[in-house]
């Protein structure tokens, strides 16, 4: 992918200010009284116009290359390329006008007029060059769009519950099983009773599970645990 030729609007403005000079009656009087200065201004304006015409041609070429993705179908990319080419032709014509005005400033008895025409042509060339650049940028962006960033993958859900840490509590020798184990820690599903699976890591209960399970429903409640000394 070719990159579009970029011209800095700020640098262009500075160049034009330097070339065009200060406008107004006072500036016109100074220019009229200094034909040599007018000739220099005309030459500088012609140089600016030529540079802008060259930049516009480069932008038009970049836009033309972007149309290769169209596959022979006329799309908005081609429209932008046509607009860039049209603006480039305008910039080139303005550069020719600036050179003609420079010649007039050098050879005529009134170089002031030639300098003014050269400055006007340089301004037109700069405007057309910026238009060509904007159209070329649009063509390139449409031809080679930037891909959207891929979303971050979501963490995989395994369905596994975090392992509960069971800690036996210290208690006097004559205390019940309810005081020796942490019932809440063992009750993983929080249903108020303990299954064989939930007490599998607690040998104090799992060994005598059937004895502690007084009603033999396969679950041990706090009351049953308290009675299972």
mmCIF file of N, CA and C in Angstrom, residues 94-190:
data_model
loop_
_atom_site.group_PDB
_atom_site.id
_atom_site.type_symbol
_atom_site.label_atom_id
_atom_site.label_comp_id
_atom_site.label_asym_id
_atom_site.label_seq_id
_atom_site.Cartn_x
_atom_site.Cartn_y
_atom_site.Cartn_z
ATOM 1 N N UNK A 94 -2.447 26.008 -12.177
ATOM 2 C CA UNK A 94 -2.121 27.185 -11.363
ATOM 3 C C UNK A 94 -0.609 27.419 -11.361
ATOM 4 N N UNK A 95 0.164 26.339 -11.359
ATOM 5 C CA UNK A 95 1.617 26.479 -11.393
ATOM 6 C C UNK A 95 2.070 27.092 -12.728
ATOM 7 N N UNK A 96 1.410 26.685 -13.824
ATOM 8 C CA UNK A 96 1.728 27.292 -15.124
ATOM 9 C C UNK A 96 1.400 28.781 -15.118
ATOM 10 N N UNK A 97 0.259 29.121 -14.505
ATOM 11 C CA UNK A 97 -0.119 30.539 -14.420
ATOM 12 C C UNK A 97 0.909 31.315 -13.598
ATOM 13 N N UNK A 98 1.396 30.696 -12.538
ATOM 14 C CA UNK A 98 2.381 31.372 -11.692
ATOM 15 C C UNK A 98 3.675 31.613 -12.462
ATOM 16 N N UNK A 99 4.100 30.645 -13.282
ATOM 17 C CA UNK A 99 5.312 30.822 -14.082
ATOM 18 C C UNK A 99 5.123 31.917 -15.125
ATOM 19 N N UNK A 100 3.942 31.965 -15.718
ATOM 20 C CA UNK A 100 3.671 33.024 -16.696
ATOM 21 C C UNK A 100 3.697 34.395 -16.024
ATOM 22 N N UNK A 101 3.115 34.459 -14.819
ATOM 23 C CA UNK A 101 3.114 35.716 -14.087
ATOM 24 C C UNK A 101 4.528 36.109 -13.685
ATOM 25 N N UNK A 102 5.355 35.120 -13.364
ATOM 26 C CA UNK A 102 6.753 35.406 -13.025
ATOM 27 C C UNK A 102 7.474 36.018 -14.235
ATOM 28 N N UNK A 103 7.236 35.437 -15.398
ATOM 29 C CA UNK A 103 7.871 35.960 -16.611
ATOM 30 C C UNK A 103 7.429 37.382 -16.883
ATOM 31 N N UNK A 104 6.128 37.626 -16.641
ATOM 32 C CA UNK A 104 5.612 38.975 -16.851
ATOM 33 C C UNK A 104 6.251 39.959 -15.874
ATOM 34 N N UNK A 105 6.437 39.515 -14.649
ATOM 35 C CA UNK A 105 7.053 40.390 -13.648
ATOM 36 C C UNK A 105 8.499 40.704 -14.006
ATOM 37 N N UNK A 106 9.188 39.747 -14.610
ATOM 38 C CA UNK A 106 10.584 39.938 -14.957
ATOM 39 C C UNK A 106 10.770 40.849 -16.176
ATOM 40 N N UNK A 107 9.811 40.780 -17.101
ATOM 41 C CA UNK A 107 10.010 41.489 -18.376
ATOM 42 C C UNK A 107 9.159 42.730 -18.553
ATOM 43 N N UNK A 108 8.068 42.867 -17.847
ATOM 44 C CA UNK A 108 7.169 44.006 -18.071
ATOM 45 C C UNK A 108 7.649 45.232 -17.296
ATOM 46 N N UNK A 109 7.047 46.340 -17.662
ATOM 47 C CA UNK A 109 7.388 47.591 -16.975
ATOM 48 C C UNK A 109 6.690 47.702 -15.630
ATOM 49 N N UNK A 110 5.728 46.837 -15.387
ATOM 50 C CA UNK A 110 4.978 46.873 -14.130
ATOM 51 C C UNK A 110 5.077 45.513 -13.434
ATOM 52 N N UNK A 111 6.225 45.205 -12.812
ATOM 53 C CA UNK A 111 6.408 43.909 -12.156
ATOM 54 C C UNK A 111 5.439 43.690 -10.994
ATOM 55 N N UNK A 112 4.873 44.767 -10.478
ATOM 56 C CA UNK A 112 3.919 44.642 -9.380
ATOM 57 C C UNK A 112 2.733 43.768 -9.782
ATOM 58 N N UNK A 113 2.210 43.980 -10.962
ATOM 59 C CA UNK A 113 1.064 43.210 -11.428
ATOM 60 C C UNK A 113 1.432 41.734 -11.601
ATOM 61 N N UNK A 114 2.602 41.483 -12.164
ATOM 62 C CA UNK A 114 3.043 40.098 -12.335
ATOM 63 C C UNK A 114 3.224 39.391 -10.997
ATOM 64 N N UNK A 115 3.758 40.108 -10.001
ATOM 65 C CA UNK A 115 3.942 39.514 -8.674
ATOM 66 C C UNK A 115 2.602 39.184 -8.032
ATOM 67 N N UNK A 116 1.622 40.076 -8.191
ATOM 68 C CA UNK A 116 0.302 39.845 -7.619
ATOM 69 C C UNK A 116 -0.346 38.614 -8.251
ATOM 70 N N UNK A 117 -0.224 38.482 -9.566
ATOM 71 C CA UNK A 117 -0.797 37.331 -10.253
ATOM 72 C C UNK A 117 -0.082 36.033 -9.864
ATOM 73 N N UNK A 118 1.211 36.108 -9.666
ATOM 74 C CA UNK A 118 1.970 34.922 -9.250
ATOM 75 C C UNK A 118 1.554 34.473 -7.854
ATOM 76 N N UNK A 119 1.350 35.439 -6.972
ATOM 77 C CA UNK A 119 0.912 35.101 -5.616
ATOM 78 C C UNK A 119 -0.476 34.463 -5.640
ATOM 79 N N UNK A 120 -1.352 35.006 -6.449
ATOM 80 C CA UNK A 120 -2.703 34.448 -6.546
ATOM 81 C C UNK A 120 -2.664 33.018 -7.098
ATOM 82 N N UNK A 121 -1.828 32.789 -8.074
ATOM 83 C CA UNK A 121 -1.697 31.455 -8.647
ATOM 84 C C UNK A 121 -1.104 30.476 -7.630
ATOM 85 N N UNK A 122 -0.144 30.934 -6.833
ATOM 86 C CA UNK A 122 0.447 30.071 -5.800
ATOM 87 C C UNK A 122 -0.591 29.667 -4.769
ATOM 88 N N UNK A 123 -1.458 30.609 -4.405
ATOM 89 C CA UNK A 123 -2.526 30.300 -3.452
ATOM 90 C C UNK A 123 -3.487 29.262 -4.029
ATOM 91 N N UNK A 124 -3.818 29.400 -5.321
ATOM 92 C CA UNK A 124 -4.722 28.443 -5.968
ATOM 93 C C UNK A 124 -4.077 27.064 -6.050
ATOM 94 N N UNK A 125 -2.783 27.018 -6.343
ATOM 95 C CA UNK A 125 -2.085 25.738 -6.423
ATOM 96 C C UNK A 125 -2.054 25.041 -5.064
ATOM 97 N N UNK A 126 -1.848 25.818 -4.015
ATOM 98 C CA UNK A 126 -1.821 25.247 -2.666
ATOM 99 C C UNK A 126 -3.184 24.683 -2.289
ATOM 100 N N UNK A 127 -4.248 25.419 -2.570
ATOM 101 C CA UNK A 127 -5.600 24.949 -2.259
ATOM 102 C C UNK A 127 -5.919 23.665 -3.018
ATOM 103 N N UNK A 128 -5.568 23.618 -4.297
ATOM 104 C CA UNK A 128 -5.830 22.416 -5.093
ATOM 105 C C UNK A 128 -5.007 21.227 -4.591
ATOM 106 N N UNK A 129 -3.781 21.476 -4.162
ATOM 107 C CA UNK A 129 -2.939 20.404 -3.644
ATOM 108 C C UNK A 129 -3.535 19.797 -2.383
ATOM 109 N N UNK A 130 -4.065 20.641 -1.502
ATOM 110 C CA UNK A 130 -4.694 20.141 -0.278
ATOM 111 C C UNK A 130 -5.940 19.328 -0.605
ATOM 112 N N UNK A 131 -6.694 19.744 -1.622
ATOM 113 C CA UNK A 131 -7.867 18.989 -2.032
ATOM 114 C C UNK A 131 -7.462 17.616 -2.582
ATOM 115 N N UNK A 132 -6.400 17.593 -3.368
ATOM 116 C CA UNK A 132 -5.916 16.322 -3.911
ATOM 117 C C UNK A 132 -5.470 15.388 -2.794
ATOM 118 N N UNK A 133 -4.794 15.943 -1.807
ATOM 119 C CA UNK A 133 -4.328 15.134 -0.683
ATOM 120 C C UNK A 133 -5.499 14.560 0.096
ATOM 121 N N UNK A 134 -6.533 15.379 0.362
ATOM 122 C CA UNK A 134 -7.696 14.901 1.120
ATOM 123 C C UNK A 134 -8.404 13.774 0.371
ATOM 124 N N UNK A 135 -8.557 13.923 -0.942
ATOM 125 C CA UNK A 135 -9.219 12.883 -1.731
ATOM 126 C C UNK A 135 -8.385 11.605 -1.754
ATOM 127 N N UNK A 136 -7.068 11.744 -1.865
ATOM 128 C CA UNK A 136 -6.200 10.569 -1.868
ATOM 129 C C UNK A 136 -6.246 9.851 -0.521
ATOM 130 N N UNK A 137 -6.247 10.607 0.560
ATOM 131 C CA UNK A 137 -6.335 9.992 1.891
ATOM 132 C C UNK A 137 -7.630 9.196 2.025
ATOM 133 N N UNK A 138 -8.726 9.765 1.545
ATOM 134 C CA UNK A 138 -10.019 9.085 1.625
ATOM 135 C C UNK A 138 -10.008 7.801 0.798
ATOM 136 N N UNK A 139 -9.405 7.861 -0.392
ATOM 137 C CA UNK A 139 -9.337 6.678 -1.246
ATOM 138 C C UNK A 139 -8.530 5.566 -0.583
ATOM 139 N N UNK A 140 -7.404 5.911 0.010
ATOM 140 C CA UNK A 140 -6.552 4.915 0.669
ATOM 141 C C UNK A 140 -7.269 4.306 1.879
ATOM 142 N N UNK A 141 -7.958 5.124 2.650
ATOM 143 C CA UNK A 141 -8.656 4.620 3.832
ATOM 144 C C UNK A 141 -9.768 3.651 3.448
ATOM 145 N N UNK A 142 -10.447 3.935 2.334
ATOM 146 C CA UNK A 142 -11.508 3.031 1.887
ATOM 147 C C UNK A 142 -10.938 1.752 1.279
ATOM 148 N N UNK A 143 -9.806 1.880 0.601
ATOM 149 C CA UNK A 143 -9.209 0.711 -0.032
ATOM 150 C C UNK A 143 -8.540 -0.209 0.974
ATOM 151 N N UNK A 144 -7.935 0.373 2.000
ATOM 152 C CA UNK A 144 -7.205 -0.424 2.989
ATOM 153 C C UNK A 144 -7.686 -0.063 4.390
ATOM 154 N N UNK A 145 -8.928 -0.409 4.734
ATOM 155 C CA UNK A 145 -9.434 -0.058 6.070
ATOM 156 C C UNK A 145 -8.656 -0.764 7.159
ATOM 157 N N UNK A 146 -8.503 -0.083 8.273
ATOM 158 C CA UNK A 146 -7.795 -0.680 9.406
ATOM 159 C C UNK A 146 -8.702 -1.702 10.088
ATOM 160 N N UNK A 147 -8.215 -2.925 10.328
ATOM 161 C CA UNK A 147 -9.059 -3.938 10.981
ATOM 162 C C UNK A 147 -9.360 -3.552 12.421
ATOM 163 N N UNK A 148 -10.579 -3.887 12.835
ATOM 164 C CA UNK A 148 -10.963 -3.608 14.220
ATOM 165 C C UNK A 148 -10.199 -4.529 15.156
ATOM 166 N N UNK A 149 -9.782 -4.041 16.315
ATOM 167 C CA UNK A 149 -9.041 -4.907 17.247
ATOM 168 C C UNK A 149 -9.895 -6.072 17.711
ATOM 169 N N UNK A 150 -9.290 -7.240 17.802
ATOM 170 C CA UNK A 150 -10.021 -8.437 18.229
ATOM 171 C C UNK A 150 -10.359 -8.339 19.712
ATOM 172 N N UNK A 151 -11.591 -8.728 20.071
ATOM 173 C CA UNK A 151 -11.954 -8.666 21.499
ATOM 174 C C UNK A 151 -11.155 -9.677 22.313
ATOM 175 N N UNK A 152 -10.910 -9.339 23.535
ATOM 176 C CA UNK A 152 -10.159 -10.229 24.414
ATOM 177 C C UNK A 152 -10.994 -11.475 24.708
ATOM 178 N N UNK A 153 -10.401 -12.661 24.629
ATOM 179 C CA UNK A 153 -11.170 -13.892 24.889
ATOM 180 C C UNK A 153 -11.650 -13.948 26.328
ATOM 181 N N UNK A 154 -12.889 -14.417 26.494
ATOM 182 C CA UNK A 154 -13.446 -14.541 27.836
ATOM 183 C C UNK A 154 -12.839 -15.763 28.522
ATOM 184 N N UNK A 155 -12.635 -15.714 29.811
ATOM 185 C CA UNK A 155 -12.070 -16.876 30.511
ATOM 186 C C UNK A 155 -13.008 -18.078 30.407
ATOM 187 N N UNK A 156 -12.440 -19.227 30.156
ATOM 188 C CA UNK A 156 -13.239 -20.455 30.009
ATOM 189 C C UNK A 156 -13.852 -20.843 31.343
ATOM 190 N N UNK A 157 -15.136 -21.244 31.289
ATOM 191 C CA UNK A 157 -15.833 -21.666 32.507
ATOM 192 C C UNK A 157 -15.781 -23.180 32.615
ATOM 193 N N UNK A 158 -15.191 -23.674 33.612
ATOM 194 C CA UNK A 158 -15.034 -25.123 33.771
ATOM 195 C C UNK A 158 -16.138 -25.746 34.600
ATOM 196 N N UNK A 159 -16.904 -24.923 35.301
ATOM 197 C CA UNK A 159 -17.975 -25.453 36.144
ATOM 198 C C UNK A 159 -17.489 -25.948 37.488
ATOM 199 N N UNK A 160 -16.193 -25.967 37.711
ATOM 200 C CA UNK A 160 -15.650 -26.477 38.972
ATOM 201 C C UNK A 160 -15.807 -25.434 40.073
ATOM 202 N N UNK A 161 -16.192 -25.864 41.212
ATOM 203 C CA UNK A 161 -16.329 -24.987 42.354
ATOM 204 C C UNK A 161 -14.997 -24.914 43.093
ATOM 205 N N UNK A 162 -14.679 -23.758 43.625
ATOM 206 C CA UNK A 162 -13.424 -23.665 44.381
ATOM 207 C C UNK A 162 -13.425 -24.632 45.561
ATOM 208 N N UNK A 163 -12.283 -25.266 45.739
ATOM 209 C CA UNK A 163 -12.165 -26.260 46.803
ATOM 210 C C UNK A 163 -12.267 -25.613 48.167
ATOM 211 N N UNK A 164 -13.132 -26.184 48.978
ATOM 212 C CA UNK A 164 -13.314 -25.661 50.318
ATOM 213 C C UNK A 164 -12.260 -26.241 51.252
ATOM 214 N N UNK A 165 -11.653 -25.360 52.000
ATOM 215 C CA UNK A 165 -10.682 -25.826 52.987
ATOM 216 C C UNK A 165 -11.414 -26.136 54.283
ATOM 217 N N UNK A 166 -11.252 -27.343 54.769
ATOM 218 C CA UNK A 166 -11.913 -27.786 55.990
ATOM 219 C C UNK A 166 -10.886 -27.867 57.109
ATOM 220 N N UNK A 167 -11.200 -27.227 58.173
ATOM 221 C CA UNK A 167 -10.286 -27.223 59.314
ATOM 222 C C UNK A 167 -11.018 -27.760 60.530
ATOM 223 N N UNK A 168 -10.457 -28.789 61.186
ATOM 224 C CA UNK A 168 -11.029 -29.315 62.424
ATOM 225 C C UNK A 168 -10.748 -28.336 63.545
ATOM 226 N N UNK A 169 -11.704 -28.158 64.395
ATOM 227 C CA UNK A 169 -11.537 -27.223 65.506
ATOM 228 C C UNK A 169 -11.079 -27.991 66.737
ATOM 229 N N UNK A 170 -10.211 -27.354 67.504
ATOM 230 C CA UNK A 170 -9.757 -27.981 68.746
ATOM 231 C C UNK A 170 -10.869 -27.898 69.773
ATOM 232 N N UNK A 171 -11.079 -28.941 70.503
ATOM 233 C CA UNK A 171 -12.149 -28.958 71.510
ATOM 234 C C UNK A 171 -11.812 -29.987 72.581
ATOM 235 N N UNK A 172 -12.433 -29.921 73.696
ATOM 236 C CA UNK A 172 -12.198 -30.908 74.764
ATOM 237 C C UNK A 172 -12.558 -32.301 74.277
ATOM 238 N N UNK A 173 -11.975 -33.377 74.886
ATOM 239 C CA UNK A 173 -12.226 -34.766 74.455
ATOM 240 C C UNK A 173 -13.684 -35.154 74.526
ATOM 241 N N UNK A 174 -14.479 -34.580 75.428
ATOM 242 C CA UNK A 174 -15.861 -34.978 75.578
ATOM 243 C C UNK A 174 -16.829 -34.123 74.758
ATOM 244 N N UNK A 175 -16.311 -33.306 73.805
ATOM 245 C CA UNK A 175 -17.202 -32.473 72.998
ATOM 246 C C UNK A 175 -17.824 -33.304 71.890
ATOM 247 N N UNK A 176 -18.924 -32.816 71.297
ATOM 248 C CA UNK A 176 -19.599 -33.528 70.221
ATOM 249 C C UNK A 176 -18.875 -33.287 68.902
ATOM 250 N N UNK A 177 -19.276 -34.078 67.832
ATOM 251 C CA UNK A 177 -18.688 -33.889 66.497
ATOM 252 C C UNK A 177 -19.005 -32.497 65.955
ATOM 253 N N UNK A 178 -20.132 -31.932 66.335
ATOM 254 C CA UNK A 178 -20.515 -30.599 65.857
ATOM 255 C C UNK A 178 -19.500 -29.556 66.276
ATOM 256 N N UNK A 179 -18.848 -29.777 67.401
ATOM 257 C CA UNK A 179 -17.841 -28.830 67.874
ATOM 258 C C UNK A 179 -16.452 -29.147 67.334
ATOM 259 N N UNK A 180 -16.288 -30.357 66.773
ATOM 260 C CA UNK A 180 -14.969 -30.763 66.298
ATOM 261 C C UNK A 180 -14.717 -30.399 64.833
ATOM 262 N N UNK A 181 -15.782 -30.166 64.088
ATOM 263 C CA UNK A 181 -15.620 -29.843 62.663
ATOM 264 C C UNK A 181 -16.345 -28.537 62.341
ATOM 265 N N UNK A 182 -15.958 -27.954 61.238
ATOM 266 C CA UNK A 182 -16.584 -26.700 60.769
ATOM 267 C C UNK A 182 -17.717 -27.067 59.813
ATOM 268 N N UNK A 183 -18.941 -27.122 60.339
ATOM 269 C CA UNK A 183 -20.094 -27.557 59.551
ATOM 270 C C UNK A 183 -20.275 -26.664 58.319
ATOM 271 N N UNK A 184 -20.187 -25.340 58.476
ATOM 272 C CA UNK A 184 -20.412 -24.413 57.360
ATOM 273 C C UNK A 184 -19.378 -24.601 56.253
ATOM 274 N N UNK A 185 -18.151 -24.894 56.628
ATOM 275 C CA UNK A 185 -17.117 -25.094 55.615
ATOM 276 C C UNK A 185 -17.360 -26.365 54.816
ATOM 277 N N UNK A 186 -17.893 -27.403 55.492
ATOM 278 C CA UNK A 186 -18.167 -28.658 54.799
ATOM 279 C C UNK A 186 -19.400 -28.557 53.912
ATOM 280 N N UNK A 187 -20.369 -27.756 54.307
ATOM 281 C CA UNK A 187 -21.640 -27.634 53.568
ATOM 282 C C UNK A 187 -21.415 -26.772 52.316
ATOM 283 N N UNK A 188 -20.869 -27.384 51.246
ATOM 284 C CA UNK A 188 -20.477 -26.642 50.046
ATOM 285 C C UNK A 188 -21.656 -26.007 49.344
ATOM 286 N N UNK A 189 -22.801 -26.707 49.273
ATOM 287 C CA UNK A 189 -23.944 -26.149 48.538
ATOM 288 C C UNK A 189 -24.884 -25.344 49.424
ATOM 289 N N UNK A 190 -24.520 -25.184 50.690
ATOM 290 C CA UNK A 190 -25.257 -24.346 51.629
ATOM 291 C C UNK A 190 -26.739 -24.757 51.756
#
